XYZ file of C-alpha atoms in Angstrom:
746
model
C -54.128 -11.977 -18.906
C -50.455 -12.006 -17.846
C -51.443 -10.677 -14.424
C -53.823 -13.612 -13.964
C -51.092 -16.069 -14.928
C -48.715 -14.443 -12.457
C -51.356 -14.759 -9.741
C -51.848 -18.448 -10.549
C -48.077 -19.054 -10.479
C -47.862 -17.360 -7.089
C -50.781 -19.429 -5.741
C -49.172 -22.683 -6.877
C -45.766 -21.673 -5.514
C -47.246 -20.770 -2.127
C -48.407 -24.386 -1.663
C -45.697 -26.303 -3.526
C -43.278 -28.289 -1.397
C -39.705 -27.081 -1.153
C -36.655 -29.364 -1.152
C -34.931 -30.277 2.097
C -32.608 -27.853 3.825
C -29.591 -29.894 2.692
C -30.761 -29.753 -0.918
C -31.379 -26.011 -0.715
C -27.825 -25.486 0.474
C -26.440 -27.848 -2.173
C -28.173 -25.993 -4.976
C -26.994 -22.619 -3.746
C -23.374 -23.646 -3.319
C -23.345 -25.523 -6.629
C -24.055 -22.229 -8.390
C -21.454 -20.370 -6.323
C -23.983 -18.162 -4.555
C -23.381 -16.758 -1.093
C -26.005 -16.329 1.599
C -25.682 -12.563 1.219
C -26.437 -12.698 -2.504
C -29.551 -14.804 -2.046
C -30.700 -12.540 0.775
C -30.111 -9.458 -1.371
C -32.044 -10.901 -4.304
C -35.012 -11.908 -2.148
C -34.850 -8.743 -0.023
C -34.575 -10.590 3.263
C -31.945 -10.738 5.987
C -28.948 -13.007 5.644
C -29.947 -14.860 8.814
C -33.340 -15.620 7.231
C -31.741 -17.488 4.325
C -29.401 -19.233 6.744
C -32.455 -20.400 8.698
C -34.043 -21.844 5.554
C -30.916 -23.988 5.108
C -30.453 -24.960 8.741
C -30.132 -28.750 9.093
C -31.124 -28.701 12.761
C -34.339 -26.677 12.710
C -35.037 -25.192 9.284
C -37.552 -22.400 8.916
C -39.932 -22.075 5.963
C -40.312 -19.000 3.786
C -43.703 -17.380 3.524
C -45.556 -15.003 1.243
C -43.840 -13.540 -1.804
C -40.417 -14.631 -0.492
C -41.526 -18.277 -0.726
C -42.659 -17.801 -4.319
C -39.349 -16.224 -5.343
C -37.308 -18.754 -3.376
C -39.203 -21.679 -4.956
C -38.549 -20.241 -8.417
C -34.839 -19.859 -7.619
C -34.539 -23.443 -6.356
C -36.453 -24.830 -9.334
C -34.116 -23.128 -11.801
C -31.036 -24.282 -9.895
C -32.389 -27.843 -9.776
C -32.566 -27.863 -13.574
C -28.945 -26.762 -13.782
C -27.652 -29.034 -11.015
C -29.740 -32.213 -10.724
C -29.115 -34.271 -7.607
C -26.647 -37.138 -8.211
C -28.179 -40.593 -8.119
C -25.151 -42.027 -6.336
C -22.635 -40.347 -4.066
C -19.717 -39.097 -6.067
C -16.276 -40.520 -5.399
C -13.903 -38.381 -3.346
C -11.961 -35.865 -5.401
C -8.302 -35.086 -4.614
C -7.888 -31.579 -3.217
C -5.937 -30.117 -6.129
C -6.656 -26.545 -7.173
C -7.029 -25.951 -10.897
C -8.601 -22.523 -10.823
C -12.138 -23.777 -11.557
C -14.867 -24.698 -9.085
C -14.886 -28.306 -8.006
C -18.074 -30.276 -8.670
C -20.597 -29.802 -5.905
C -20.691 -32.685 -3.449
C -23.442 -33.673 -1.091
C -22.705 -32.093 2.292
C -21.262 -34.304 4.971
C -23.144 -34.147 8.283
C -21.200 -32.121 10.788
C -20.135 -33.607 14.087
C -20.584 -30.257 15.792
C -18.257 -27.388 16.585
C -14.980 -27.898 18.352
C -15.086 -27.226 22.096
C -12.867 -24.155 21.833
C -15.297 -22.608 19.340
C -18.429 -23.204 21.368
C -18.904 -19.499 22.045
C -18.335 -18.531 18.431
C -20.672 -19.188 15.511
C -19.058 -19.008 12.088
C -21.562 -17.961 9.463
C -21.498 -19.934 6.207
C -18.462 -19.406 4.013
C -19.082 -21.096 0.704
C -15.652 -20.452 -0.809
C -13.148 -23.304 -0.434
C -9.727 -22.334 0.904
C -6.861 -22.514 -1.536
C -3.181 -21.582 -1.333
C -3.505 -18.556 -3.577
C -3.733 -14.841 -2.900
C -6.252 -13.969 -5.581
C -8.265 -10.879 -4.819
C -11.859 -11.824 -4.064
C -14.543 -10.162 -6.101
C -16.545 -7.453 -4.467
C -17.989 -8.719 -1.232
C -21.755 -8.470 -0.913
C -23.096 -5.623 1.127
C -24.547 -6.945 4.321
C -28.118 -6.299 5.390
C -27.470 -4.542 8.630
C -28.316 -1.409 10.522
C -25.397 -0.207 12.567
C -27.453 2.518 14.208
C -30.874 3.986 13.481
C -30.393 6.080 10.394
C -32.541 7.699 7.777
C -29.999 6.653 5.167
C -30.136 2.910 5.800
C -30.813 0.907 2.668
C -31.345 -2.617 1.475
C -28.287 -4.416 0.119
C -27.764 -4.819 -3.586
C -26.863 -8.070 -5.305
C -23.139 -8.261 -5.979
C -20.814 -10.610 -7.827
C -19.798 -13.704 -5.900
C -16.175 -14.310 -4.960
C -14.453 -16.618 -7.451
C -13.684 -20.184 -6.594
C -10.343 -20.545 -4.893
C -10.629 -17.329 -2.889
C -9.294 -18.142 0.563
C -11.229 -17.120 3.660
C -7.992 -17.104 5.612
C -4.417 -18.277 5.435
C -3.094 -21.805 5.129
C -1.949 -21.713 8.768
C -4.735 -23.361 10.856
C -4.004 -20.913 13.682
C -5.186 -18.100 11.424
C -7.820 -19.904 9.401
C -10.209 -16.933 9.603
C -7.747 -14.523 8.010
C -5.546 -11.677 9.216
C -8.241 -9.249 10.304
C -11.902 -8.568 10.973
C -14.159 -5.521 10.748
C -16.530 -5.322 13.719
C -20.033 -3.946 13.312
C -23.429 -4.217 15.016
C -26.429 -5.589 13.127
C -30.101 -4.645 13.381
C -30.631 -7.124 16.236
C -27.843 -5.601 18.288
C -25.398 -8.452 17.693
C -21.728 -7.727 17.196
C -20.474 -9.333 13.990
C -16.893 -9.741 12.794
C -16.587 -9.486 8.993
C -13.496 -11.418 7.922
C -11.850 -11.938 4.555
C -13.446 -14.217 1.984
C -17.010 -13.376 3.075
C -16.761 -15.088 6.470
C -18.793 -13.539 9.303
C -18.315 -14.451 12.970
C -20.567 -13.837 15.947
C -18.708 -11.885 18.636
C -19.833 -12.714 22.191
C -17.573 -10.141 23.906
C -19.393 -7.458 25.911
C -16.395 -5.266 26.791
C -13.109 -4.310 25.186
C -10.959 -6.501 27.498
C -13.173 -9.500 26.767
C -13.001 -8.658 23.045
C -9.205 -8.847 23.194
C -9.429 -12.188 25.023
C -11.889 -13.561 22.474
C -9.698 -12.430 19.591
C -6.625 -14.181 20.931
C -8.323 -17.366 22.151
C -11.160 -18.068 19.735
C -11.236 -15.816 16.670
C -8.318 -17.535 14.883
C -7.167 -14.269 13.353
C -3.614 -13.365 12.403
C -1.032 -13.863 9.698
C 2.035 -16.082 9.431
C 5.472 -14.472 9.542
C 7.077 -13.352 6.300
C 10.567 -14.638 7.098
C 12.163 -17.380 9.176
C 13.440 -15.234 12.069
C 10.367 -12.990 11.963
C 7.198 -12.899 14.021
C 3.604 -13.697 13.166
C 1.420 -10.667 12.522
C -0.937 -9.797 15.346
C -4.681 -9.935 14.640
C -6.203 -6.651 13.492
C -9.688 -5.521 14.534
C -11.295 -2.635 12.659
C -14.010 -0.941 14.710
C -16.929 0.750 12.961
C -18.787 3.605 14.619
C -21.442 1.203 15.892
C -18.778 -1.069 17.383
C -17.135 1.915 19.053
C -20.393 2.808 20.756
C -20.947 -0.790 21.806
C -17.588 -0.943 23.562
C -17.805 2.470 25.212
C -15.482 4.371 22.889
C -16.193 7.772 21.298
C -17.165 7.803 17.635
C -14.862 10.771 17.006
C -12.040 12.355 18.947
C -12.239 15.824 20.418
C -9.907 18.458 19.019
C -7.599 18.039 21.998
C -7.581 14.250 21.643
C -6.996 14.503 17.914
C -3.951 16.725 18.402
C -2.619 14.379 21.072
C -3.395 11.399 18.847
C -4.938 9.385 21.665
C -7.579 9.126 24.359
C -6.697 10.573 27.782
C -5.225 8.101 30.251
C -8.245 8.460 32.516
C -10.788 7.235 29.954
C -13.047 4.509 31.337
C -12.125 1.989 28.629
C -8.421 2.428 29.343
C -9.160 1.826 33.024
C -10.985 -1.387 32.069
C -7.901 -2.560 30.181
C -5.624 -1.728 33.123
C -7.841 -3.670 35.532
C -7.692 -6.647 33.163
C -3.870 -6.328 33.134
C -3.654 -5.289 29.491
C -1.102 -2.692 28.398
C -0.921 -0.066 25.666
C 2.168 0.916 23.690
C 3.724 4.359 24.087
C 1.501 5.753 21.356
C -1.474 5.162 23.688
C -5.062 4.487 22.664
C -5.203 6.207 19.285
C -6.382 5.423 15.755
C -3.940 2.467 15.600
C -3.927 1.169 19.169
C -1.968 -1.914 20.228
C -3.190 -3.820 23.284
C -0.830 -6.427 24.685
C 0.614 -8.366 27.573
C 4.370 -8.972 27.805
C 5.347 -12.015 25.757
C 6.142 -15.252 27.533
C 8.720 -17.110 25.490
C 7.681 -17.126 21.842
C 3.990 -16.666 22.604
C 2.693 -13.184 21.815
C -0.490 -11.732 23.252
C -1.227 -8.616 21.235
C -4.212 -7.262 19.322
C -4.181 -4.184 17.129
C -7.149 -1.893 16.627
C -7.844 0.268 13.593
C -10.459 3.003 14.030
C -11.438 4.603 10.705
C -13.634 7.316 12.246
C -10.534 8.520 14.113
C -8.795 8.999 10.730
C -6.802 5.770 10.908
C -7.231 5.334 7.138
C -5.828 8.509 5.601
C -7.979 9.482 2.620
C -4.859 10.503 0.657
C -3.792 6.865 0.600
C -6.932 4.841 1.368
C -9.394 7.065 -0.500
C -12.931 6.209 0.700
C -12.034 2.934 2.438
C -13.068 4.337 5.810
C -16.644 4.836 4.564
C -17.074 1.353 3.078
C -19.545 -1.135 4.582
C -17.870 -3.725 6.842
C -17.706 -6.608 4.355
C -16.192 -4.418 1.647
C -13.720 -2.799 4.029
C -12.667 -6.287 5.154
C -12.087 -7.163 1.526
C -9.925 -4.099 0.828
C -7.793 -4.536 3.934
C -7.690 -8.301 3.454
C -6.319 -8.066 -0.081
C -3.718 -5.555 1.115
C -2.780 -7.809 4.042
C -2.428 -10.916 1.874
C -0.276 -9.161 -0.705
C 1.699 -6.715 1.436
C 1.209 -7.447 5.150
C -1.339 -6.831 7.881
C -1.417 -3.038 8.297
C 0.576 -1.896 11.321
C -0.491 1.733 11.173
C -0.367 4.253 8.355
C 0.913 3.128 4.968
C 4.237 4.751 5.878
C 4.498 2.779 9.118
C 3.516 -0.412 7.310
C 6.123 0.220 4.609
C 8.830 0.460 7.247
C 7.490 -2.527 9.198
C 7.561 -4.586 6.003
C 11.318 -4.025 5.788
C 11.889 -5.414 9.280
C 9.354 -8.208 8.794
C 11.364 -9.436 5.810
C 14.755 -8.780 7.449
C 14.407 -8.901 11.270
C 17.335 -7.359 13.120
C 17.921 -10.469 15.240
C 17.521 -14.214 15.064
C 17.865 -17.163 17.428
C 21.398 -18.485 17.763
C 22.455 -22.087 17.673
C 22.011 -23.895 21.012
C 24.846 -23.303 23.473
C 26.437 -25.914 25.721
C 23.328 -25.893 27.909
C 21.004 -26.239 24.940
C 19.741 -22.646 25.190
C 19.360 -20.257 22.281
C 20.155 -16.572 22.431
C 19.342 -13.545 20.325
C 22.018 -12.655 17.784
C 22.403 -10.328 14.808
C 20.580 -11.526 11.713
C 22.974 -11.341 8.720
C 21.690 -9.049 5.978
C 19.650 -6.890 8.327
C 20.416 -3.342 9.431
C 22.979 -3.326 12.231
C 22.211 -1.661 15.528
C 25.607 0.059 15.605
C 24.338 2.575 13.033
C 21.438 3.587 15.270
C 23.494 5.523 17.832
C 22.480 9.165 17.305
C 26.044 10.335 17.923
C 27.632 8.033 15.310
C 25.996 9.666 12.299
C 27.957 11.559 9.648
C 27.043 15.240 10.032
C 26.364 15.566 6.292
C 23.671 12.855 6.327
C 21.485 14.025 9.214
C 18.647 16.566 9.006
C 18.712 19.912 10.775
C 18.157 19.661 14.522
C 19.977 16.324 14.914
C 22.073 15.926 18.078
C 25.275 15.716 15.984
C 24.640 19.305 14.882
C 23.879 20.755 18.307
C 27.125 22.793 18.390
C 26.369 24.648 15.162
C 25.618 28.363 15.582
C 21.947 29.195 15.959
C 20.176 29.915 12.662
C 23.106 28.473 10.700
C 22.009 27.342 7.231
C 24.018 24.429 5.885
C 25.007 24.628 2.235
C 25.634 21.867 -0.331
C 29.163 21.302 1.023
C 27.735 20.565 4.488
C 24.527 18.694 3.784
C 23.540 15.707 1.640
C 20.518 16.878 -0.304
C 19.186 14.113 -2.553
C 15.570 14.819 -3.469
C 13.196 14.176 -6.376
C 12.999 16.520 -9.362
C 10.996 19.741 -9.331
C 12.212 21.386 -12.541
C 10.750 23.266 -15.472
C 11.918 25.564 -18.283
C 10.317 27.920 -20.817
C 9.208 26.322 -24.069
C 11.208 26.961 -27.224
C 9.651 28.594 -30.296
C 9.578 25.211 -32.036
C 7.786 23.606 -29.096
C 5.195 26.387 -29.065
C 4.215 25.429 -32.613
C 3.201 21.942 -31.431
C -0.343 21.288 -30.278
C -0.129 19.243 -27.097
C 1.680 18.811 -23.809
C 1.767 15.134 -22.841
C 2.717 13.884 -19.412
C 4.099 10.421 -18.753
C 4.563 8.995 -15.271
C 6.990 6.298 -14.104
C 5.229 3.413 -12.373
C 6.406 2.748 -8.817
C 9.473 4.871 -9.571
C 10.945 4.816 -6.064
C 10.351 1.093 -5.729
C 12.229 0.581 -8.985
C 15.006 2.787 -7.606
C 15.303 0.495 -4.583
C 15.535 -2.671 -6.661
C 19.052 -4.127 -6.613
C 20.472 -1.095 -4.785
C 23.427 -1.855 -2.473
C 22.913 -0.095 0.860
C 25.035 0.079 3.964
C 24.254 -2.422 6.693
C 26.447 -0.946 9.395
C 28.133 2.209 10.578
C 29.885 4.653 8.275
C 33.646 5.126 7.997
C 35.132 8.561 7.305
C 37.858 8.801 4.642
C 39.684 11.716 3.038
C 40.694 11.983 -0.632
C 39.166 8.601 -1.438
C 39.174 6.913 -4.825
C 35.533 6.744 -5.889
C 34.055 3.246 -5.870
C 30.613 3.005 -7.521
C 29.933 -0.256 -5.666
C 30.461 1.256 -2.225
C 27.387 2.849 -0.577
C 28.076 6.185 1.015
C 28.126 9.972 0.782
C 30.828 11.751 -1.231
C 31.997 15.373 -1.157
C 32.899 16.107 -4.765
C 32.754 18.955 -7.274
C 30.575 18.020 -10.274
C 30.279 21.512 -11.724
C 32.540 20.519 -14.638
C 30.031 18.000 -16.025
C 28.730 19.530 -19.269
C 25.467 18.064 -20.578
C 26.183 19.461 -24.043
C 28.596 16.595 -24.559
C 28.052 13.309 -22.750
C 28.957 9.703 -23.171
C 26.062 7.346 -23.991
C 27.322 3.812 -23.950
C 30.754 3.973 -25.568
C 30.104 6.989 -27.795
C 30.235 10.714 -27.103
C 27.144 12.600 -28.258
C 26.287 16.285 -28.422
C 23.052 17.599 -26.952
C 21.436 20.943 -26.244
C 22.451 21.064 -22.597
C 20.383 24.202 -21.975
C 17.200 22.179 -22.472
C 18.172 19.452 -19.981
C 18.023 19.544 -16.186
C 21.200 18.800 -14.301
C 21.067 15.264 -12.893
C 22.844 16.412 -9.730
C 20.299 18.788 -8.152
C 16.542 18.489 -7.535
C 15.896 21.869 -9.161
C 17.937 20.868 -12.204
C 20.450 23.659 -11.665
C 24.091 23.067 -12.507
C 26.257 22.714 -9.365
C 28.572 25.624 -8.615
C 31.089 23.850 -6.397
C 31.694 20.887 -4.087
C 28.607 19.206 -2.663
C 27.654 15.985 -0.916
C 26.136 13.290 -3.138
C 25.025 9.696 -2.694
C 26.898 6.998 -4.584
C 24.411 6.654 -7.520
C 24.703 10.370 -8.334
C 28.500 10.351 -8.459
C 28.492 7.083 -10.418
C 26.284 8.731 -13.060
C 28.810 11.532 -13.539
C 31.392 8.841 -14.303
C 28.922 7.126 -16.647
C 28.505 10.387 -18.567
C 32.239 10.323 -19.231
C 33.621 12.724 -16.613
C 36.319 12.255 -14.014
C 35.419 12.678 -10.344
C 37.789 13.384 -7.458
C 36.085 13.288 -4.062
C 37.844 15.137 -1.257
C 35.954 13.437 1.545
C 33.505 10.576 2.035
C 31.535 8.564 4.546
C 31.369 5.000 3.246
C 29.830 1.780 4.521
C 32.006 -1.186 3.705
C 29.473 -3.693 5.029
C 26.639 -3.555 2.539
C 23.990 -5.618 0.799
C 20.777 -5.461 -1.220
C 18.599 -5.037 1.835
C 15.602 -3.655 -0.052
C 15.298 -6.376 -2.695
C 12.754 -8.492 -0.796
C 10.801 -5.360 0.098
C 10.711 -4.290 -3.536
C 9.706 -7.741 -4.765
C 6.770 -8.021 -2.403
C 5.428 -4.562 -3.180
C 5.985 -5.043 -6.914
C 4.102 -8.344 -6.859
C 1.266 -6.772 -4.856
C 1.006 -3.908 -7.343
C 1.128 -6.093 -10.450
C -1.327 -8.678 -9.089
C -3.869 -6.020 -8.162
C -3.494 -4.201 -11.473
C -3.971 -7.541 -13.270
C -7.215 -8.006 -11.315
C -8.228 -4.606 -12.690
C -7.555 -5.737 -16.246
C -4.076 -4.252 -16.711
C -1.601 -7.047 -17.406
C 2.172 -6.798 -17.651
C 2.403 -8.235 -21.175
C 0.062 -5.881 -23.051
C 1.110 -4.110 -26.225
C 1.554 -0.314 -25.906
C -1.831 0.483 -27.496
C -3.610 -2.208 -25.478
C -1.919 -0.987 -22.316
C -3.159 2.573 -22.833
C -6.662 1.235 -23.502
C -6.575 -0.972 -20.396
C -5.449 1.944 -18.220
C -8.369 4.073 -19.389
C -10.842 4.001 -16.512
C -9.256 1.018 -14.771
C -10.250 2.313 -11.327
C -13.953 2.181 -12.157
C -13.797 -1.564 -12.894
C -13.407 -2.328 -9.209
C -13.125 0.785 -7.012
C -12.194 -1.303 -3.988
C -9.170 -2.860 -5.671
C -8.254 0.601 -6.953
C -7.987 1.612 -3.278
C -5.548 -1.254 -2.728
C -3.400 0.007 -5.627
C -3.292 3.473 -4.078
C -2.359 2.025 -0.687
C 0.440 -0.096 -2.161
C 1.975 2.918 -3.906
C 1.683 4.960 -0.711
C 3.409 2.154 1.183
C 6.444 2.528 -1.078
C 6.798 6.285 -0.715
C 5.807 6.374 2.944
C 8.138 3.551 3.924
C 11.103 5.277 2.295
C 10.126 8.563 3.920
C 10.109 6.887 7.340
C 13.805 6.098 6.910
C 14.422 9.759 7.768
C 11.539 10.373 10.161
C 11.661 13.779 11.817
C 10.524 14.681 15.355
C 6.761 14.493 15.855
C 6.071 16.971 18.638
C 6.477 15.360 22.070
C 8.164 18.511 23.382
C 11.224 18.042 21.184
C 13.849 20.775 21.006
C 16.559 21.258 18.406
C 19.702 19.319 19.288
C 17.882 16.700 21.349
C 17.372 13.076 20.248
C 13.896 12.015 19.122
C 12.263 8.615 19.318
C 12.880 7.476 15.730
C 16.665 7.765 16.142
C 16.723 4.701 18.401
C 15.647 2.197 15.760
C 17.981 0.470 13.279
C 15.683 1.496 10.421
C 16.334 5.208 10.916
C 18.555 5.411 7.855
C 18.550 8.757 6.004
C 21.475 7.518 3.908
C 19.333 4.715 2.445
C 16.503 7.128 1.684
C 18.979 9.465 -0.042
C 20.447 6.613 -2.094
C 17.024 5.444 -3.301
C 15.975 8.968 -4.287
C 19.338 9.550 -5.976
C 19.024 6.365 -8.004
C 15.419 7.140 -8.933
C 16.339 10.609 -10.189
C 19.348 9.260 -12.095
C 17.263 6.487 -13.693
C 14.844 9.122 -14.960
C 17.607 11.386 -16.269
C 19.223 8.473 -18.111
C 15.958 7.804 -19.958
C 15.591 11.508 -20.763
C 19.093 11.592 -22.267
C 18.464 8.431 -24.323
C 15.228 9.970 -25.617
C 16.968 13.237 -26.494
C 19.715 11.395 -28.387
C 17.311 9.245 -30.350
C 14.317 11.566 -30.920
C 15.825 15.033 -30.449
C 13.083 15.882 -27.924
C 13.626 17.459 -24.515
C 11.303 17.647 -21.487
C 9.766 20.959 -20.540
C 8.863 19.989 -16.960
C 9.597 17.237 -14.444
C 7.950 16.700 -11.085
C 9.235 13.703 -9.160
C 8.427 10.825 -11.532
C 6.250 12.743 -14.057
C 7.802 14.146 -17.264
C 6.065 16.484 -19.725
C 6.930 16.705 -23.435
C 5.536 18.860 -26.225
C 3.984 16.733 -28.978
C 1.922 17.020 -32.127
C -0.452 14.316 -30.884
C -2.251 13.811 -27.543
C -0.988 10.283 -26.875
C 2.392 9.113 -25.553
C 2.593 6.991 -28.702
C 2.761 10.240 -30.695
C 6.247 11.058 -29.397
C 7.704 7.912 -27.802
C 9.969 6.191 -30.363
C 8.687 2.683 -31.068
C 9.952 0.558 -33.968
C 7.757 -2.377 -34.910
C 6.244 -2.265 -31.445
C 9.633 -2.227 -29.697
C 10.741 0.780 -27.610
C 14.088 2.531 -27.607
C 16.544 0.449 -25.524
C 17.112 2.213 -22.223
C 14.469 4.849 -22.951
C 10.835 5.245 -22.008
C 8.643 2.178 -22.420
C 4.887 1.976 -21.881
C 3.813 -0.729 -19.453
C 2.675 -1.429 -15.917
C 5.916 -2.858 -14.497
C 7.834 -0.649 -12.036
C 10.175 1.616 -13.972
C 7.993 1.643 -17.090
C 5.711 4.584 -17.842
C 2.017 5.261 -18.184
C 0.084 8.191 -19.578
C -0.433 10.883 -16.937
C -2.427 13.507 -18.836
C -2.573 15.770 -21.895
C -3.249 19.501 -22.204
C -2.986 21.998 -25.053
C 0.242 23.951 -25.531
C -1.900 27.091 -25.450
C -3.136 26.045 -22.008
C 0.444 25.872 -20.756
C 1.424 29.233 -22.173
C -1.757 30.873 -20.904
C -1.221 29.526 -17.365
C 2.392 30.678 -17.258
C 1.459 34.098 -18.612
C -1.501 34.492 -16.256
C 0.648 33.827 -13.201
C 3.732 35.598 -14.592
C 5.736 32.401 -14.092
C 7.607 31.411 -17.291
C 9.069 28.375 -15.509
C 5.901 27.257 -13.752
C 6.103 23.481 -13.352
C 3.344 22.277 -15.658
C 3.942 18.660 -14.617
C 2.121 19.482 -11.397
C -1.098 20.284 -13.284
C -0.881 18.138 -16.411
C -3.252 15.470 -15.125
C -6.475 17.495 -15.276
C -5.344 21.023 -16.085
C -6.542 22.478 -12.800
C -4.077 25.016 -11.388
C -4.513 25.483 -7.645
C -1.205 26.188 -5.870
C 1.030 28.289 -8.081
C 4.433 28.983 -6.524
C 5.725 31.366 -9.224
C 8.612 29.056 -9.859
C 10.275 29.782 -6.522
């Protein structure tokens, strides 16, 4: 009988009148539905639903689609009855909730400059917030004929208040777009916030022109003297084919990192008077014309199939459908900045975007402005390759060209500040415990950069200096007399088992044996522990400032905002925090990619401060390209790593004093303790929910710790015995217990 009733319902629906196109659109938007979601539910193309709502020439659904569409509209009409009178205008104040649906105002037509561009419906109102949009709907498209093509699935709509672009009207369509080709052969640009644009360009030069003149893509500058971010176009494999580019690079091209100069597309760009940067046409190509005044003409390309999005940092972002990839990159751009290359390159570019090296001067007598040094930025005088202190530069630097061949510099010749890689055998008492628990410091290197004074200019050489903990620099000093068996914690001397602690002065945790070069935070910690220091030599930078504070703040905010979107807030109790962290990536895998990219931006950006030669026929003793930029600053990298390592050691000492527990392994920012229970709460000292002051504290903020992994003590002993490595660093394998690259402790 139910089948007969269903047949009758379908027959009635096939003849029943549908509301007007305006009413259809009103009902959909009132419920917060996007065109993609309706299309996915009804198993039709997005353009089909758009046609049903067209005010100029609406189309009518037929067959089973009409029945389902009529049912949808009828249910929405019950929820959102049409107002009898037009509602009064509502002030445009954002409260975080959707505004009441208003009857649509008839459009007066597109602006003349947008005549060649059709903007598909974006139902989300712009708002001055950077909230991460919910998962964008998968678009019904076929990039190329494929046996794996599938229909889109219904996905959660973006929340009200999610901006499609920035507040700047020049960039109203957002910072970037992912270009793809639909089943009809049309090129579509998937922007942030669910916006989709038709792309009329038939060639790459015309695509660049369209992007700069009509697409309204880009991002406002992050600081007053800075520059607006150039629009970013991400090309899918289908878009690459459309514009005459290879889907993948040959082995030779991959090694070179670019297309050959004679490629037909590069010739097209040359004929159109477009230029490429020195890196050429590679995975992150920049196409530009020389700037005229303050007007820039530059477009950046990102090509995932050429490995532009490193899977170590972007996970599976390169395989996402266009709308979802636009969402991932859009959230990253809004919270960090528009990607300028790898996460490492972007991390370095973020520093200069927040603190540009130059600014415009005050008008001179003729009313003209000139470029001048921007106070607080890195000075250009420190960028001369021949001005660097020999102790701070890596091997092969021009300053070291007169050293004998194959000379190995020791601690008294080379500043060597690196992260921990230390482990020790377990004691008999520790072997009686059941578990090994790893805890990991959140954004450890970012926390190390926070509030750190760094040099802003060139270094000055001094002999027999009096140590100044407030002065950034490198110090030659003997710290071998520092005994960890008796140290000062606060104002009191305490006794510890120094044999169970790593030295804070070396990455391997070994006690120094004589004079060595150290960054300021390392020497300052020796003083903090209660020991006198007498440097014999130093390179100090008297002009200094907290250059990295803005960089840290932006990356911290990006990390915390994205983790909050994943359900991990900064004010959770320890138990609630551990519960929230359990499986947080599965709640929204796309936002989990953003978290990974933000963390990689921190580490990569700091690593770029001491960038080494990258091929290009370089020979030892010759300058390389990175040396010419003000942000080539190995001393800043060393200071951040030094402070990060010292911060960790300070917490370890506080924990040892209070709980009598010592780590058995440390790898960078991960520490492993033996414990009777499998949870960090089983060994971290909390009193009435409050942690030990200055010790380890569970939480998501940078500098606090999270649970990294737990294994059995027997697992650790068995692994060390199997590989005959009593000091095998178990922190490297604590996460999942898989041992893959044993180094036998060497």
